[in-house]
Amino acid sequence: MTNANPPPSGAAPRVSVVVPVRNEAGNVAPLIDEIARAMAALAPFEIIYVNDGSSDGTAAELRMLAKQYPFLRHVDHAVSCGQSAAVRTGVTFARAPVVVTLDGDGQNDPAFLPALVAAIGLVAGQRVGRKASGFKKLQSRIANTVRNMVLRDGTRDTGCGLKAVRRELFLALPYFDGLHRFLPALVRREGYGIAYVDVVDRPRLHGASNYGLWDRLWIGILDLMGVWWLVRRKKRVPQVSEVARDAG
């Protein structure tokens, strides 16, 4: 992976917006413009696009836009490594203490970003009026129901890309492919609370979904068992303080 756009100079950003993309040419420019307008009140901020091995014009579009937007950074995966890997790459490159994520297809509305930043531990969006096929809605409903039965994480819609979390907390979580779908359970495992914001789902403007049934369902079952094991095996974290030496 290469950092295609050096970190901008000037004040350190307060918030880093991480957007994983694969083959999203045509969706990049309008979404960046929306993010910039939504985040204006939270400046300084940065937007980090992680291009997950795209084979279309996504990389070229990002290089062009980086000349226009000084707050835009562009990181490349040489080959596609999946959405979880792209999100983690973006968080690793982030310079702000607070990171917000959203999908790069335009279905997550950036207007909700400030509401997510307003309360931190983990703040997760939950989609209402979801714009997806009936089969995909059914698939998500089953997956969310099974996940909640096993993990009891209290989350109705863990698949929504809109999330806000402290960078140090995210990087302290155990990493695996599929991590982004289990953030609520893993954050609770670390002893933090979670807030939820209802967000409006939108239809994508261009292209088609790049992460399919196999990625979402069958592999997710194995991940679910792994996360259940992690949650069950979590030990109480000791609260440590050094006792001062008695004077005299």
PDB file of N, CA and C in Angstrom, residues 144-197:
ATOM      1  N   ASN A 144     -28.566 -10.158  11.247  1.00  0.00           N
ATOM      2  CA  ASN A 144     -28.608  -9.322  12.443  1.00  0.00           C
ATOM      3  C   ASN A 144     -29.326 -10.031  13.594  1.00  0.00           C
ATOM      4  N   THR A 145     -30.381 -10.786  13.271  1.00  0.00           N
ATOM      5  CA  THR A 145     -31.117 -11.512  14.307  1.00  0.00           C
ATOM      6  C   THR A 145     -30.249 -12.595  14.941  1.00  0.00           C
ATOM      7  N   VAL A 146     -29.563 -13.376  14.097  1.00  0.00           N
ATOM      8  CA  VAL A 146     -28.701 -14.441  14.608  1.00  0.00           C
ATOM      9  C   VAL A 146     -27.553 -13.855  15.417  1.00  0.00           C
ATOM     10  N   ARG A 147     -26.936 -12.785  14.897  1.00  0.00           N
ATOM     11  CA  ARG A 147     -25.827 -12.164  15.615  1.00  0.00           C
ATOM     12  C   ARG A 147     -26.254 -11.668  16.988  1.00  0.00           C
ATOM     13  N   ASN A 148     -27.428 -11.048  17.051  1.00  0.00           N
ATOM     14  CA  ASN A 148     -27.911 -10.503  18.322  1.00  0.00           C
ATOM     15  C   ASN A 148     -28.258 -11.617  19.307  1.00  0.00           C
ATOM     16  N   MET A 149     -28.769 -12.727  18.802  1.00  0.00           N
ATOM     17  CA  MET A 149     -29.069 -13.862  19.671  1.00  0.00           C
ATOM     18  C   MET A 149     -27.795 -14.431  20.288  1.00  0.00           C
ATOM     19  N   VAL A 150     -26.729 -14.478  19.500  1.00  0.00           N
ATOM     20  CA  VAL A 150     -25.479 -15.079  19.971  1.00  0.00           C
ATOM     21  C   VAL A 150     -24.679 -14.105  20.828  1.00  0.00           C
ATOM     22  N   LEU A 151     -24.539 -12.861  20.369  1.00  0.00           N
ATOM     23  CA  LEU A 151     -23.659 -11.904  21.041  1.00  0.00           C
ATOM     24  C   LEU A 151     -24.384 -10.995  22.019  1.00  0.00           C
ATOM     25  N   ARG A 152     -25.706 -10.842  21.852  1.00  0.00           N
ATOM     26  CA  ARG A 152     -26.497  -9.951  22.707  1.00  0.00           C
ATOM     27  C   ARG A 152     -25.858  -8.555  22.788  1.00  0.00           C
ATOM     28  N   ASP A 153     -25.530  -8.022  21.601  1.00  0.00           N
ATOM     29  CA  ASP A 153     -24.873  -6.710  21.565  1.00  0.00           C
ATOM     30  C   ASP A 153     -25.857  -5.550  21.459  1.00  0.00           C
ATOM     31  N   GLY A 154     -27.164  -5.838  21.382  1.00  0.00           N
ATOM     32  CA  GLY A 154     -28.169  -4.782  21.380  1.00  0.00           C
ATOM     33  C   GLY A 154     -28.201  -3.939  20.136  1.00  0.00           C
ATOM     34  N   THR A 155     -27.636  -4.428  19.030  1.00  0.00           N
ATOM     35  CA  THR A 155     -27.527  -3.640  17.802  1.00  0.00           C
ATOM     36  C   THR A 155     -28.480  -4.175  16.744  1.00  0.00           C
ATOM     37  N   ARG A 156     -29.345  -3.304  16.242  1.00  0.00           N
ATOM     38  CA  ARG A 156     -30.311  -3.714  15.223  1.00  0.00           C
ATOM     39  C   ARG A 156     -29.697  -3.839  13.847  1.00  0.00           C
ATOM     40  N   ASP A 157     -28.683  -3.022  13.537  1.00  0.00           N
ATOM     41  CA  ASP A 157     -28.158  -2.944  12.169  1.00  0.00           C
ATOM     42  C   ASP A 157     -26.649  -2.751  12.220  1.00  0.00           C
ATOM     43  N   THR A 158     -25.912  -3.837  12.405  1.00  0.00           N
ATOM     44  CA  THR A 158     -24.459  -3.717  12.519  1.00  0.00           C
ATOM     45  C   THR A 158     -23.779  -3.486  11.168  1.00  0.00           C
ATOM     46  N   GLY A 159     -24.511  -3.683  10.062  1.00  0.00           N
ATOM     47  CA  GLY A 159     -23.906  -3.535   8.747  1.00  0.00           C
ATOM     48  C   GLY A 159     -23.826  -2.110   8.230  1.00  0.00           C
ATOM     49  N   CYS A 160     -24.407  -1.152   8.936  1.00  0.00           N
ATOM     50  CA  CYS A 160     -24.356   0.238   8.476  1.00  0.00           C
ATOM     51  C   CYS A 160     -22.926   0.754   8.554  1.00  0.00           C
ATOM     52  N   GLY A 161     -22.465   1.373   7.464  1.00  0.00           N
ATOM     53  CA  GLY A 161     -21.079   1.853   7.409  1.00  0.00           C
ATOM     54  C   GLY A 161     -20.815   3.096   8.222  1.00  0.00           C
ATOM     55  N   LEU A 162     -21.858   3.811   8.626  1.00  0.00           N
ATOM     56  CA  LEU A 162     -21.690   5.042   9.396  1.00  0.00           C
ATOM     57  C   LEU A 162     -21.389   4.711  10.850  1.00  0.00           C
ATOM     58  N   LYS A 163     -20.142   4.978  11.270  1.00  0.00           N
ATOM     59  CA  LYS A 163     -19.740   4.727  12.643  1.00  0.00           C
ATOM     60  C   LYS A 163     -18.708   5.763  13.056  1.00  0.00           C
ATOM     61  N   ALA A 164     -18.695   6.080  14.342  1.00  0.00           N
ATOM     62  CA  ALA A 164     -17.678   6.976  14.888  1.00  0.00           C
ATOM     63  C   ALA A 164     -17.062   6.295  16.101  1.00  0.00           C
ATOM     64  N   VAL A 165     -15.736   6.336  16.201  1.00  0.00           N
ATOM     65  CA  VAL A 165     -15.039   5.655  17.288  1.00  0.00           C
ATOM     66  C   VAL A 165     -13.714   6.356  17.540  1.00  0.00           C
ATOM     67  N   ARG A 166     -13.234   6.266  18.766  1.00  0.00           N
ATOM     68  CA  ARG A 166     -11.908   6.805  19.053  1.00  0.00           C
ATOM     69  C   ARG A 166     -10.853   5.926  18.384  1.00  0.00           C
ATOM     70  N   ARG A 167      -9.891   6.578  17.748  1.00  0.00           N
ATOM     71  CA  ARG A 167      -8.865   5.851  16.981  1.00  0.00           C
ATOM     72  C   ARG A 167      -8.134   4.839  17.851  1.00  0.00           C
ATOM     73  N   GLU A 168      -7.718   5.243  19.053  1.00  0.00           N
ATOM     74  CA  GLU A 168      -6.935   4.346  19.900  1.00  0.00           C
ATOM     75  C   GLU A 168      -7.745   3.116  20.308  1.00  0.00           C
ATOM     76  N   LEU A 169      -9.053   3.286  20.493  1.00  0.00           N
ATOM     77  CA  LEU A 169      -9.907   2.154  20.835  1.00  0.00           C
ATOM     78  C   LEU A 169     -10.015   1.196  19.661  1.00  0.00           C
ATOM     79  N   PHE A 170     -10.242   1.718  18.466  1.00  0.00           N
ATOM     80  CA  PHE A 170     -10.358   0.863  17.284  1.00  0.00           C
ATOM     81  C   PHE A 170      -9.100   0.033  17.092  1.00  0.00           C
ATOM     82  N   LEU A 171      -7.925   0.671  17.195  1.00  0.00           N
ATOM     83  CA  LEU A 171      -6.670  -0.031  16.947  1.00  0.00           C
ATOM     84  C   LEU A 171      -6.329  -1.018  18.051  1.00  0.00           C
ATOM     85  N   ALA A 172      -6.970  -0.895  19.218  1.00  0.00           N
ATOM     86  CA  ALA A 172      -6.741  -1.848  20.314  1.00  0.00           C
ATOM     87  C   ALA A 172      -7.586  -3.103  20.164  1.00  0.00           C
ATOM     88  N   LEU A 173      -8.584  -3.090  19.270  1.00  0.00           N
ATOM     89  CA  LEU A 173      -9.457  -4.249  19.094  1.00  0.00           C
ATOM     90  C   LEU A 173      -8.728  -5.360  18.341  1.00  0.00           C
ATOM     91  N   PRO A 174      -9.046  -6.621  18.626  1.00  0.00           N
ATOM     92  CA  PRO A 174      -8.448  -7.726  17.858  1.00  0.00           C
ATOM     93  C   PRO A 174      -8.875  -7.628  16.403  1.00  0.00           C
ATOM     94  N   TYR A 175      -7.915  -7.704  15.493  1.00  0.00           N
ATOM     95  CA  TYR A 175      -8.226  -7.527  14.075  1.00  0.00           C
ATOM     96  C   TYR A 175      -8.462  -8.871  13.390  1.00  0.00           C
ATOM     97  N   PHE A 176      -9.476  -8.922  12.544  1.00  0.00           N
ATOM     98  CA  PHE A 176      -9.727 -10.055  11.660  1.00  0.00           C
ATOM     99  C   PHE A 176     -10.569  -9.550  10.503  1.00  0.00           C
ATOM    100  N   ASP A 177     -10.581 -10.303   9.406  1.00  0.00           N
ATOM    101  CA  ASP A 177     -11.394  -9.927   8.258  1.00  0.00           C
ATOM    102  C   ASP A 177     -12.864 -10.057   8.636  1.00  0.00           C
ATOM    103  N   GLY A 178     -13.612  -8.970   8.551  1.00  0.00           N
ATOM    104  CA  GLY A 178     -14.996  -8.948   8.982  1.00  0.00           C
ATOM    105  C   GLY A 178     -15.201  -8.157  10.261  1.00  0.00           C
ATOM    106  N   LEU A 179     -14.113  -7.597  10.785  1.00  0.00           N
ATOM    107  CA  LEU A 179     -14.167  -6.825  12.040  1.00  0.00           C
ATOM    108  C   LEU A 179     -15.248  -5.756  12.014  1.00  0.00           C
ATOM    109  N   HIS A 180     -15.401  -5.069  10.876  1.00  0.00           N
ATOM    110  CA  HIS A 180     -16.314  -3.917  10.835  1.00  0.00           C
ATOM    111  C   HIS A 180     -17.759  -4.310  11.129  1.00  0.00           C
ATOM    112  N   ARG A 181     -18.118  -5.592  10.958  1.00  0.00           N
ATOM    113  CA  ARG A 181     -19.489  -6.033  11.218  1.00  0.00           C
ATOM    114  C   ARG A 181     -19.742  -6.329  12.696  1.00  0.00           C
ATOM    115  N   PHE A 182     -18.683  -6.394  13.495  1.00  0.00           N
ATOM    116  CA  PHE A 182     -18.834  -6.807  14.888  1.00  0.00           C
ATOM    117  C   PHE A 182     -18.326  -5.750  15.866  1.00  0.00           C
ATOM    118  N   LEU A 183     -18.191  -4.519  15.406  1.00  0.00           N
ATOM    119  CA  LEU A 183     -17.657  -3.469  16.276  1.00  0.00           C
ATOM    120  C   LEU A 183     -18.460  -3.281  17.567  1.00  0.00           C
ATOM    121  N   PRO A 184     -19.801  -3.279  17.538  1.00  0.00           N
ATOM    122  CA  PRO A 184     -20.526  -3.079  18.799  1.00  0.00           C
ATOM    123  C   PRO A 184     -20.165  -4.105  19.868  1.00  0.00           C
ATOM    124  N   ALA A 185     -20.151  -5.397  19.494  1.00  0.00           N
ATOM    125  CA  ALA A 185     -19.833  -6.440  20.475  1.00  0.00           C
ATOM    126  C   ALA A 185     -18.405  -6.306  20.982  1.00  0.00           C
ATOM    127  N   LEU A 186     -17.468  -5.969  20.093  1.00  0.00           N
ATOM    128  CA  LEU A 186     -16.068  -5.872  20.497  1.00  0.00           C
ATOM    129  C   LEU A 186     -15.809  -4.633  21.345  1.00  0.00           C
ATOM    130  N   VAL A 187     -16.517  -3.541  21.047  1.00  0.00           N
ATOM    131  CA  VAL A 187     -16.365  -2.336  21.867  1.00  0.00           C
ATOM    132  C   VAL A 187     -16.961  -2.570  23.254  1.00  0.00           C
ATOM    133  N   ARG A 188     -18.108  -3.231  23.320  1.00  0.00           N
ATOM    134  CA  ARG A 188     -18.682  -3.578  24.622  1.00  0.00           C
ATOM    135  C   ARG A 188     -17.727  -4.483  25.402  1.00  0.00           C
ATOM    136  N   ARG A 189     -17.056  -5.373  24.701  1.00  0.00           N
ATOM    137  CA  ARG A 189     -16.080  -6.276  25.326  1.00  0.00           C
ATOM    138  C   ARG A 189     -14.990  -5.495  26.058  1.00  0.00           C
ATOM    139  N   GLU A 190     -14.655  -4.327  25.532  1.00  0.00           N
ATOM    140  CA  GLU A 190     -13.621  -3.492  26.155  1.00  0.00           C
ATOM    141  C   GLU A 190     -14.167  -2.614  27.270  1.00  0.00           C
ATOM    142  N   GLY A 191     -15.468  -2.721  27.555  1.00  0.00           N
ATOM    143  CA  GLY A 191     -16.057  -1.990  28.668  1.00  0.00           C
ATOM    144  C   GLY A 191     -16.640  -0.637  28.318  1.00  0.00           C
ATOM    145  N   TYR A 192     -16.805  -0.338  27.030  1.00  0.00           N
ATOM    146  CA  TYR A 192     -17.335   0.952  26.598  1.00  0.00           C
ATOM    147  C   TYR A 192     -18.808   0.837  26.232  1.00  0.00           C
ATOM    148  N   GLY A 193     -19.541   1.932  26.393  1.00  0.00           N
ATOM    149  CA  GLY A 193     -20.928   1.995  25.967  1.00  0.00           C
ATOM    150  C   GLY A 193     -21.035   2.348  24.496  1.00  0.00           C
ATOM    151  N   ILE A 194     -22.234   2.186  23.958  1.00  0.00           N
ATOM    152  CA  ILE A 194     -22.482   2.454  22.546  1.00  0.00           C
ATOM    153  C   ILE A 194     -23.730   3.312  22.418  1.00  0.00           C
ATOM    154  N   ALA A 195     -23.674   4.321  21.553  1.00  0.00           N
ATOM    155  CA  ALA A 195     -24.848   5.133  21.231  1.00  0.00           C
ATOM    156  C   ALA A 195     -25.261   4.829  19.794  1.00  0.00           C
ATOM    157  N   TYR A 196     -26.551   4.996  19.508  1.00  0.00           N
ATOM    158  CA  TYR A 196     -27.061   4.698  18.177  1.00  0.00           C
ATOM    159  C   TYR A 196     -27.782   5.923  17.608  1.00  0.00           C
ATOM    160  N   VAL A 197     -27.611   6.121  16.312  1.00  0.00           N
ATOM    161  CA  VAL A 197     -28.257   7.220  15.602  1.00  0.00           C
ATOM    162  C   VAL A 197     -29.001   6.634  14.409  1.00  0.00           C
TER     163      VAL A 197
END
